[in-house]
Amino acid sequence: MLNFYPGPSKIYPEVRTYMTDAYDEGILGTPHRGEQFVQLSRATVGLIKRKLNIPEDYYIFFTSGATECWEILIQSLTKHKSYHIYNGSFGEKWYEYAKKLRPHAEGIAFDLNEAMPVEQLTISADTELICFTQNETSNGTQVSATSILNLQNRYRDTLIAVDATSSMAGLNLKIIKADIWFASVQKCFGLPPGLGIMACSPRAIFRAKQMAERGHYNSLVSIYEKMLNYQTTYTPNVLGIYLLRRVLEDRPFIKGIDQELIDRSNALYEFFAQFQDIQLLVENEEVRSRTVIALQASERLVDDIKKRALHHNIRLGNGYGAWQRNTFRIANFPAILDEEYEELKRFFLHYYA
């Protein structure tokens, strides 16, 4: 089965060997307060920083997934409200969830063909955290590094948190331009789901210490204190962390991966532009995602394409949210090989022959 689903997506085939090695090395039953885990955690944190170009003074934490980070950040970094900028389902869900914790949370929606409207934002001075999704998986859009820089320059005194679930480990993100970045590993990391990674700036940790919010098991200040010794507040996904270490050891630095994905996304957008019955959902090239290609067609055609693809052992991503019925999505993740995309292209050429 060729898996182009945008998460959980294809895992690196080497993971099978890594899992056997984890069993043989006794990782699966190692105490999470013991030295074997501490060494594993320390090594993995170092690799995350080096391979993903994360500043040395940022702190790395392990969670169960990206959506857990939504909760951690709202409860531990805001007393009053956060401000959410979104153009798709996942950014909106983060906002809706924040309002359950902090009813005064505010948000603004913008169009999927529009760049983040930084100059039009009116974020009040009592806002403690600005939140957005860098790569919106639901509709195949992304926020550019320029927009993030402009946001940082305009609101220097406010913490900025970024959901980078569909781009971390695939794109060379400018981590220093925001205070918090987080992702799950079932996309660009090429791993099974069940593990999240969060990178926090010294400024974010200073804020967490100031708030000293300890009312939850996953309070950020508690997570930070445990991670000073490369441990976690809970019994962690030790296998997931081990697999992450092995994958990072065997993968190139993010700058090389980034260029490969950009080149491949350009080729994919050019390829699909040739079909009259299929349209690129995102018309504005400047805001198109490099890691999730969203394609639009009639409901009947979308359904037929997905069914025929599955018959040929090709799994395409369903549409999501407002675009559920009339779109399908294609992941452009590092674990998927160029020859697999060539097979995908042959399927579509044959479909339209």
Coordinates of N, CA and C in Angstrom, one line a residue, residues 11-237:
I11 N 5.5 5.5 7.5 CA 6.6 5.5 8.4 C 7.9 5.0 7.7
Y12 N 9.0 5.4 8.2 CA 10.2 4.9 7.5 C 10.3 3.4 7.7
P13 N 10.7 2.7 6.6 CA 10.7 1.2 6.7 C 11.7 0.7 7.7
E14 N 12.7 1.5 8.0 CA 13.8 1.1 9.0 C 13.2 1.0 10.4
V15 N 12.0 1.5 10.6 CA 11.3 1.5 11.9 C 11.2 0.0 12.4
R16 N 10.9 -0.8 11.5 CA 10.8 -2.3 11.8 C 12.0 -2.8 12.5
T17 N 13.2 -2.4 12.0 CA 14.4 -2.9 12.6 C 14.7 -2.2 13.9
Y18 N 14.3 -0.9 13.9 CA 14.5 -0.1 15.2 C 13.7 -0.7 16.3
M19 N 12.5 -1.2 16.0 CA 11.6 -1.7 17.0 C 12.2 -3.0 17.6
T20 N 12.8 -3.9 16.7 CA 13.4 -5.1 17.2 C 14.6 -4.7 18.0
D21 N 15.4 -3.7 17.6 CA 16.5 -3.3 18.4 C 16.1 -2.8 19.8
A22 N 15.0 -2.1 19.8 CA 14.5 -1.6 21.1 C 14.2 -2.7 22.1
Y23 N 13.6 -3.8 21.5 CA 13.3 -5.0 22.3 C 14.6 -5.6 22.8
D24 N 15.5 -5.8 21.9 CA 16.8 -6.5 22.2 C 17.6 -5.7 23.2
E25 N 17.5 -4.4 23.2 CA 18.3 -3.5 24.1 C 17.6 -3.3 25.4
G26 N 16.5 -3.8 25.6 CA 15.8 -3.7 26.9 C 15.1 -2.4 27.1
I27 N 14.9 -1.6 26.0 CA 14.3 -0.3 26.1 C 12.9 -0.3 26.6
L28 N 12.2 -1.4 26.1 CA 10.7 -1.4 26.3 C 10.3 -1.5 27.8
G29 N 11.2 -2.1 28.6 CA 10.8 -2.3 30.0 C 11.7 -1.5 30.9
T30 N 12.5 -0.5 30.4 CA 13.4 0.3 31.2 C 12.7 1.2 32.1
P31 N 13.1 1.4 33.4 CA 12.4 2.4 34.2 C 12.6 3.8 33.7
H32 N 11.6 4.6 33.7 CA 11.7 6.0 33.2 C 12.3 6.9 34.1
R33 N 12.7 6.5 35.3 CA 13.6 7.2 36.2 C 15.0 6.7 36.3
G34 N 15.3 5.7 35.4 CA 16.6 5.1 35.4 C 17.6 5.7 34.5
E35 N 18.8 5.3 34.6 CA 19.9 6.0 33.8 C 19.8 5.6 32.3
Q36 N 19.3 4.5 32.0 CA 19.1 4.1 30.5 C 18.2 5.1 29.8
F37 N 17.0 5.4 30.5 CA 16.1 6.3 29.9 C 16.7 7.7 29.9
V38 N 17.3 8.2 30.9 CA 17.9 9.5 31.0 C 18.9 9.7 29.8
Q39 N 19.7 8.7 29.6 CA 20.7 8.8 28.5 C 20.0 8.8 27.1
L40 N 18.9 8.0 27.0 CA 18.1 8.1 25.8 C 17.5 9.4 25.6
S41 N 16.9 10.0 26.6 CA 16.2 11.3 26.5 C 17.2 12.4 26.2
R42 N 18.4 12.4 26.9 CA 19.4 13.4 26.6 C 19.9 13.3 25.2
A43 N 20.1 12.1 24.7 CA 20.6 12.0 23.3 C 19.6 12.4 22.3
T44 N 18.3 12.1 22.6 CA 17.2 12.5 21.6 C 17.1 14.0 21.6
V45 N 17.1 14.6 22.7 CA 17.0 16.1 22.8 C 18.1 16.8 22.0
G46 N 19.3 16.3 22.2 CA 20.5 16.8 21.4 C 20.3 16.7 19.9
L47 N 19.8 15.5 19.5 CA 19.6 15.3 18.0 C 18.5 16.2 17.5
I48 N 17.4 16.4 18.3 CA 16.3 17.2 17.8 C 16.8 18.6 17.6
K49 N 17.6 19.1 18.5 CA 18.2 20.5 18.3 C 19.1 20.6 17.1
R50 N 20.0 19.6 17.0 CA 21.0 19.7 15.9 C 20.4 19.4 14.5
K51 N 19.6 18.4 14.4 CA 19.0 18.0 13.1 C 17.9 18.9 12.6
L52 N 17.2 19.6 13.6 CA 16.0 20.4 13.2 C 16.4 21.9 13.3
N53 N 17.6 22.2 13.6 CA 18.0 23.6 13.6 C 17.3 24.4 14.7
I54 N 17.2 23.9 15.9 CA 16.5 24.5 17.0 C 17.6 25.2 17.9
P55 N 17.4 26.5 18.2 CA 18.4 27.2 19.0 C 18.8 26.4 20.3
E56 N 20.0 26.5 20.7 CA 20.6 25.7 21.8 C 19.9 26.1 23.1
D57 N 19.5 27.3 23.2 CA 18.9 27.7 24.5 C 17.4 27.4 24.6
Y58 N 16.8 26.8 23.6 CA 15.4 26.4 23.7 C 15.3 25.1 24.4
Y59 N 14.2 24.9 25.1 CA 14.0 23.7 25.9 C 13.1 22.7 25.1
I60 N 13.4 21.4 25.1 CA 12.6 20.4 24.4 C 11.9 19.5 25.4
F61 N 10.6 19.3 25.1 CA 9.8 18.5 26.0 C 9.0 17.4 25.2
F62 N 8.7 16.3 25.8 CA 8.0 15.3 25.2 C 6.5 15.3 25.7
T63 N 5.5 15.1 24.8 CA 4.1 15.0 25.2 C 3.5 13.9 24.5
S64 N 2.2 13.7 24.7 CA 1.5 12.6 24.0 C 1.2 12.9 22.5
G65 N 1.2 14.2 22.2 CA 0.9 14.6 20.9 C 0.7 16.1 20.8
A66 N 0.5 16.7 19.6 CA 0.3 18.1 19.5 C -0.9 18.7 20.2
T67 N -2.0 17.9 20.1 CA -3.2 18.5 20.7 C -3.1 18.6 22.2
E68 N -2.3 17.8 22.9 CA -2.1 18.0 24.3 C -1.3 19.3 24.6
C69 N -0.5 19.7 23.6 CA 0.2 21.0 23.8 C -0.8 22.1 23.8
W70 N -1.9 22.0 23.1 CA -2.9 23.1 23.1 C -3.3 23.4 24.6
E71 N -3.5 22.3 25.3 CA -4.0 22.4 26.7 C -2.9 22.9 27.6
I72 N -1.7 22.3 27.5 CA -0.6 22.7 28.3 C -0.3 24.2 28.2
L73 N -0.3 24.7 27.0 CA 0.1 26.1 26.8 C -1.0 27.1 27.3
I74 N -2.2 26.8 27.1 CA -3.3 27.7 27.6 C -3.3 27.7 29.1
Q75 N -3.3 26.5 29.7 CA -3.4 26.5 31.2 C -2.2 27.0 31.9
S76 N -1.0 26.9 31.3 CA 0.2 27.2 32.0 C 0.8 28.6 31.6
L77 N 0.3 29.2 30.5 CA 0.9 30.4 30.0 C -0.1 31.6 30.0
T78 N -1.3 31.3 30.2 CA -2.4 32.4 30.2 C -3.2 32.3 31.5
K79 N -3.5 33.5 32.0 CA -4.4 33.6 33.1 C -5.7 34.2 32.6
H80 N -5.6 35.0 31.6 CA -6.8 35.8 31.1 C -7.2 35.3 29.7
K81 N -6.3 35.4 28.7 CA -6.7 35.1 27.4 C -5.5 34.9 26.4
S82 N -5.8 34.1 25.4 CA -5.0 34.0 24.2 C -5.7 34.5 23.0
Y83 N -4.9 34.7 21.9 CA -5.5 35.2 20.7 C -5.1 34.3 19.6
H84 N -6.1 33.8 18.8 CA -5.9 32.8 17.8 C -6.1 33.3 16.4
I85 N -5.2 33.0 15.5 CA -5.3 33.4 14.1 C -5.4 32.1 13.3
Y86 N -6.4 32.0 12.5 CA -6.6 30.7 11.9 C -7.4 30.8 10.5
N87 N -7.1 29.8 9.7 CA -7.8 29.7 8.4 C -8.3 28.3 8.1
G88 N -8.2 27.4 9.1 CA -8.6 26.1 8.8 C -9.1 25.4 10.1
S89 N -9.4 24.1 10.0 CA -10.0 23.4 11.1 C -9.2 23.2 12.3
F90 N -7.9 23.0 12.1 CA -7.0 22.7 13.3 C -6.8 24.0 14.1
G91 N -6.5 25.1 13.4 CA -6.4 26.3 14.1 C -7.6 26.8 14.8
E92 N -8.8 26.5 14.2 CA -10.1 26.8 14.8 C -10.3 25.9 16.0
K93 N -10.0 24.7 15.9 CA -10.2 23.8 17.1 C -9.3 24.2 18.3
W94 N -8.1 24.6 18.0 CA -7.3 25.1 19.1 C -8.0 26.3 19.8
Y95 N -8.5 27.2 19.0 CA -9.2 28.4 19.5 C -10.4 28.0 20.3
E96 N -11.2 27.1 19.8 CA -12.4 26.6 20.5 C -12.1 25.9 21.8
Y97 N -11.0 25.2 21.8 CA -10.6 24.5 23.0 C -10.1 25.5 24.0
A98 N -9.3 26.5 23.6 CA -8.8 27.6 24.4 C -10.0 28.3 25.1
K99 N -11.1 28.5 24.4 CA -12.2 29.2 25.0 C -12.8 28.4 26.2
K100 N -12.7 27.1 26.1 CA -13.3 26.3 27.2 C -12.4 26.5 28.5
L101 N -11.1 26.7 28.3 CA -10.3 26.9 29.5 C -10.2 28.4 29.9
R102 N -10.2 29.3 28.9 CA -10.2 30.7 29.1 C -11.3 31.4 28.3
P103 N -12.4 31.6 28.9 CA -13.6 32.1 28.1 C -13.3 33.4 27.4
H104 N -12.3 34.2 27.8 CA -12.1 35.5 27.2 C -11.1 35.4 26.0
A105 N -10.7 34.2 25.6 CA -9.9 34.0 24.5 C -10.5 34.6 23.2
E106 N -9.7 35.2 22.4 CA -10.2 35.8 21.2 C -9.5 35.2 19.9
G107 N -10.2 35.4 18.8 CA -9.7 34.8 17.6 C -10.1 35.5 16.3
I108 N -9.4 35.3 15.2 CA -9.8 35.9 14.0 C -9.5 34.9 12.9
A109 N -10.5 34.8 12.0 CA -10.3 33.9 10.8 C -9.9 34.7 9.6
F110 N -9.1 34.0 8.8 CA -8.7 34.6 7.5 C -8.9 33.6 6.4
D111 N -9.0 34.1 5.2 CA -9.3 33.2 4.0 C -8.1 32.3 3.7
L112 N -8.4 31.2 3.1 CA -7.3 30.2 2.8 C -6.4 30.7 1.7
N113 N -6.8 31.7 0.9 CA -6.0 32.2 -0.2 C -5.3 33.5 0.2
E114 N -5.4 33.9 1.5 CA -4.9 35.1 2.0 C -3.7 34.8 2.9
A115 N -2.7 35.7 2.8 CA -1.6 35.6 3.8 C -2.1 36.0 5.2
M116 N -1.4 35.5 6.2 CA -1.9 36.0 7.6 C -1.9 37.5 7.6
P117 N -3.1 38.1 8.0 CA -3.3 39.5 7.9 C -2.7 40.2 9.1
V118 N -1.3 40.2 9.2 CA -0.7 40.7 10.4 C -1.0 42.2 10.6
E119 N -1.0 43.0 9.5 CA -1.2 44.4 9.6 C -2.6 44.8 10.1
Q120 N -3.5 43.9 9.9 CA -4.9 44.2 10.3 C -5.3 43.7 11.7
L121 N -4.4 43.0 12.3 CA -4.7 42.5 13.6 C -4.7 43.6 14.7
T122 N -5.7 43.4 15.6 CA -5.8 44.4 16.7 C -5.8 43.6 18.0
I123 N -4.6 43.1 18.4 CA -4.4 42.3 19.6 C -4.2 43.2 20.8
S124 N -5.0 43.0 21.8 CA -5.0 43.9 22.9 C -3.7 43.6 23.8
A125 N -3.3 44.6 24.6 CA -2.1 44.5 25.4 C -2.2 43.4 26.5
D126 N -3.4 43.1 26.9 CA -3.6 42.1 27.9 C -3.6 40.6 27.4
T127 N -3.3 40.5 26.1 CA -3.2 39.1 25.5 C -1.9 38.5 25.9
E128 N -1.9 37.3 26.4 CA -0.7 36.7 27.0 C 0.0 35.7 26.0
L129 N -0.8 35.2 25.0 CA -0.3 34.2 24.1 C -1.0 34.4 22.7
I130 N -0.2 34.5 21.7 CA -0.7 34.5 20.3 C -0.5 33.1 19.7
C131 N -1.5 32.6 19.1 CA -1.5 31.2 18.6 C -1.9 31.1 17.2
F132 N -1.2 30.3 16.4 CA -1.6 30.0 15.0 C -1.0 28.6 14.6
T133 N -1.5 28.1 13.5 CA -1.0 26.9 12.9 C -0.1 27.2 11.7
Q134 N 1.1 26.8 11.7 CA 2.0 27.2 10.6 C 1.6 26.5 9.3
N135 N 1.3 25.2 9.5 CA 0.9 24.4 8.3 C -0.5 23.8 8.6
E136 N -1.5 24.4 7.9 CA -2.9 23.9 8.2 C -3.2 22.7 7.4
T137 N -3.2 21.5 8.1 CA -3.3 20.2 7.4 C -4.7 20.1 6.7
S138 N -5.7 20.8 7.2 CA -7.1 20.6 6.7 C -7.2 21.1 5.3
N139 N -6.5 22.1 5.0 CA -6.7 22.8 3.6 C -5.4 23.0 2.8
G140 N -4.3 22.6 3.3 CA -3.1 22.7 2.5 C -2.5 24.1 2.4
T141 N -2.6 24.9 3.5 CA -2.0 26.2 3.5 C -0.9 26.3 4.5
Q142 N -0.1 27.3 4.4 CA 1.0 27.5 5.3 C 1.2 29.0 5.6
V143 N 1.7 29.3 6.7 CA 2.1 30.7 7.1 C 3.6 30.9 6.8
S144 N 4.0 31.9 6.0 CA 5.3 32.0 5.6 C 6.2 32.6 6.7
A145 N 7.5 32.4 6.6 CA 8.5 32.9 7.5 C 8.4 34.4 7.6
T146 N 8.1 35.0 6.5 CA 8.0 36.5 6.5 C 6.8 37.0 7.4
S147 N 5.7 36.3 7.3 CA 4.5 36.6 8.1 C 4.8 36.4 9.6
I148 N 5.5 35.3 9.9 CA 5.8 35.1 11.3 C 6.8 36.2 11.8
L149 N 7.8 36.6 11.0 CA 8.7 37.6 11.4 C 7.9 38.9 11.6
N150 N 7.0 39.3 10.7 CA 6.2 40.5 10.9 C 5.4 40.4 12.2
L151 N 4.8 39.3 12.5 CA 4.0 39.1 13.7 C 4.9 39.3 14.9
Q152 N 6.1 38.7 14.9 CA 7.0 38.9 16.0 C 7.4 40.3 16.2
N153 N 7.7 41.0 15.1 CA 8.1 42.4 15.2 C 7.0 43.3 15.7
R154 N 5.8 43.0 15.4 CA 4.7 43.9 15.8 C 4.3 43.6 17.3
Y155 N 4.4 42.4 17.7 CA 4.0 42.0 19.1 C 5.1 41.4 19.9
R156 N 6.2 42.2 20.0 CA 7.4 41.7 20.7 C 7.2 41.3 22.1
D157 N 6.3 41.9 22.8 CA 6.1 41.7 24.2 C 5.2 40.5 24.5
T158 N 4.6 39.9 23.5 CA 3.6 38.8 23.7 C 4.2 37.5 23.2
L159 N 4.1 36.4 24.0 CA 4.5 35.1 23.6 C 3.8 34.6 22.3
I160 N 4.5 33.9 21.5 CA 3.9 33.4 20.2 C 4.1 31.9 20.2
A161 N 3.0 31.1 20.0 CA 3.0 29.7 20.0 C 2.5 29.2 18.6
V162 N 3.2 28.2 18.1 CA 3.0 27.7 16.7 C 2.8 26.2 16.7
D163 N 1.7 25.8 16.1 CA 1.4 24.4 15.9 C 2.0 24.1 14.5
A164 N 3.1 23.3 14.6 CA 3.9 22.9 13.4 C 3.7 21.4 13.1
T165 N 2.6 20.9 13.3 CA 2.4 19.4 13.3 C 2.7 18.9 11.9
S166 N 2.3 19.6 10.8 CA 2.6 19.0 9.5 C 3.8 19.6 8.8
S167 N 4.7 20.3 9.5 CA 5.8 20.8 8.9 C 7.1 20.6 9.7
M168 N 7.1 20.4 11.0 CA 8.3 20.1 11.8 C 8.9 18.8 11.3
A169 N 10.2 18.8 11.1 CA 11.0 17.7 10.5 C 10.9 17.6 9.0
G170 N 10.1 18.5 8.4 CA 10.0 18.5 7.0 C 10.5 19.8 6.4
L171 N 10.2 20.9 7.1 CA 10.7 22.3 6.6 C 11.7 22.9 7.6
N172 N 12.5 23.7 7.1 CA 13.5 24.4 7.9 C 12.9 25.6 8.6
L173 N 12.2 25.4 9.6 CA 11.4 26.4 10.3 C 12.4 27.4 11.0
K174 N 12.0 28.7 11.0 CA 12.8 29.7 11.7 C 12.3 29.7 13.2
I175 N 12.8 28.8 14.0 CA 12.3 28.6 15.3 C 12.5 29.8 16.2
I176 N 13.6 30.5 16.0 CA 13.8 31.7 16.8 C 12.8 32.8 16.7
K177 N 11.9 32.7 15.6 CA 10.9 33.8 15.4 C 9.7 33.6 16.2
A178 N 9.6 32.5 17.0 CA 8.4 32.3 17.9 C 8.9 31.7 19.2
D179 N 8.1 31.7 20.2 CA 8.5 31.2 21.5 C 8.2 29.7 21.7
I180 N 7.2 29.2 21.1 CA 6.8 27.8 21.3 C 6.5 27.2 20.0
W181 N 7.1 26.0 19.7 CA 6.8 25.3 18.5 C 6.5 23.8 18.9
F182 N 5.5 23.2 18.3 CA 5.2 21.8 18.7 C 4.6 21.0 17.5
A183 N 4.7 19.7 17.7 CA 4.3 18.8 16.6 C 4.1 17.4 17.1
S184 N 3.4 16.6 16.4 CA 3.3 15.2 16.6 C 4.2 14.5 15.6
V185 N 4.5 13.2 15.8 CA 5.6 12.6 15.0 C 5.0 11.8 13.9
Q186 N 3.7 11.7 13.7 CA 3.1 10.8 12.7 C 3.0 11.4 11.3
K187 N 3.7 12.5 11.1 CA 3.7 13.2 9.8 C 5.1 13.3 9.2
C188 N 5.8 14.4 9.3 CA 7.1 14.6 8.7 C 8.2 13.8 9.4
F189 N 8.0 13.4 10.6 CA 9.0 12.6 11.3 C 9.0 11.1 10.8
G190 N 7.9 10.7 10.2 CA 7.9 9.3 9.6 C 7.8 8.2 10.7
L191 N 7.1 8.5 11.8 CA 7.0 7.6 12.9 C 5.5 7.3 13.2
P192 N 5.3 6.2 14.0 CA 3.9 6.0 14.4 C 3.4 7.0 15.4
P193 N 2.1 7.3 15.5 CA 1.6 8.3 16.4 C 1.8 7.9 17.8
G194 N 1.6 8.9 18.7 CA 1.7 8.7 20.1 C 2.8 9.4 20.8
L195 N 3.4 10.4 20.1 CA 4.5 11.2 20.7 C 4.4 12.6 20.2
G196 N 4.5 13.6 21.1 CA 4.6 15.0 20.7 C 5.9 15.6 21.1
I197 N 6.3 16.6 20.4 CA 7.6 17.3 20.7 C 7.2 18.8 20.8
M198 N 7.7 19.4 21.9 CA 7.5 20.9 22.1 C 8.8 21.5 22.4
A199 N 9.1 22.6 21.7 CA 10.3 23.4 21.9 C 9.9 24.8 22.4
C200 N 10.4 25.2 23.6 CA 10.1 26.4 24.2 C 11.3 27.3 24.4
S201 N 11.1 28.6 24.2 CA 12.2 29.6 24.4 C 12.4 29.9 25.9
P202 N 13.5 30.4 26.2 CA 13.7 30.8 27.6 C 12.7 31.8 28.1
R203 N 12.2 32.7 27.2 CA 11.1 33.6 27.6 C 9.8 32.9 28.0
A204 N 9.5 31.8 27.2 CA 8.3 31.1 27.5 C 8.4 30.4 28.9
I205 N 9.6 29.8 29.2 CA 9.8 29.2 30.5 C 9.8 30.2 31.6
F206 N 10.4 31.4 31.4 CA 10.3 32.4 32.4 C 8.9 32.8 32.7
R207 N 8.0 32.8 31.7 CA 6.6 33.1 31.9 C 5.9 32.0 32.7
A208 N 6.3 30.7 32.4 CA 5.7 29.6 33.1 C 6.1 29.6 34.6
K209 N 7.3 30.0 34.8 CA 7.8 30.1 36.2 C 7.1 31.2 37.0
Q210 N 6.9 32.3 36.3 CA 6.1 33.4 36.9 C 4.7 33.0 37.3
M211 N 4.0 32.3 36.4 CA 2.7 31.9 36.7 C 2.6 30.8 37.7
A212 N 3.7 29.9 37.6 CA 3.8 28.8 38.6 C 2.5 28.0 38.7
E213 N 1.9 27.8 37.6 CA 0.6 27.0 37.5 C 0.9 25.5 37.7
R214 N 0.4 24.9 38.8 CA 0.7 23.5 39.1 C -0.6 22.7 39.3
G215 N -1.7 23.2 38.8 CA -2.9 22.6 39.0 C -3.2 21.4 38.2
H216 N -2.3 21.0 37.3 CA -2.5 19.9 36.3 C -1.3 19.0 36.3
Y217 N -1.5 17.8 36.0 CA -0.4 16.8 35.9 C 0.6 17.2 34.9
N218 N 0.1 17.9 33.8 CA 1.0 18.2 32.7 C 1.3 19.7 32.7
S219 N 1.3 20.4 33.9 CA 1.6 21.8 33.9 C 3.0 22.0 33.4
L220 N 3.2 23.1 32.6 CA 4.5 23.4 32.0 C 5.6 23.5 32.9
V221 N 5.4 24.2 34.1 CA 6.5 24.4 35.0 C 7.0 23.0 35.6
S222 N 6.1 22.1 35.8 CA 6.4 20.8 36.3 C 7.2 20.0 35.2
I223 N 6.7 20.1 34.0 CA 7.4 19.4 32.9 C 8.8 20.0 32.7
Y224 N 9.0 21.3 32.8 CA 10.3 21.9 32.7 C 11.2 21.4 33.9
E225 N 10.7 21.3 35.1 CA 11.6 20.9 36.2 C 12.0 19.5 36.1
K226 N 11.1 18.6 35.6 CA 11.5 17.2 35.4 C 12.6 17.1 34.3
M227 N 12.4 17.9 33.2 CA 13.2 17.8 32.0 C 14.6 18.3 32.3
L228 N 14.8 19.0 33.4 CA 16.2 19.5 33.7 C 17.1 18.2 34.0
N229 N 16.4 17.1 34.4 CA 17.1 15.9 34.5 C 16.8 14.9 33.4
Y230 N 16.3 15.4 32.3 CA 15.9 14.6 31.1 C 14.9 13.5 31.5
Q231 N 13.9 13.9 32.4 CA 12.9 13.0 32.8 C 11.5 13.7 32.5
T232 N 10.4 12.9 32.6 CA 9.1 13.4 32.4 C 8.3 13.3 33.6
T233 N 7.2 14.1 33.6 CA 6.3 14.0 34.8 C 5.5 12.7 34.8
Y234 N 5.4 12.1 33.7 CA 4.5 10.9 33.6 C 5.4 9.7 33.0
T235 N 4.8 8.5 33.0 CA 5.5 7.4 32.3 C 5.4 7.7 30.8
P236 N 6.5 8.0 30.2 CA 6.5 8.4 28.8 C 6.4 7.3 27.8
N237 N 6.2 7.7 26.5 CA 6.3 6.8 25.4 C 7.7 6.5 25.1

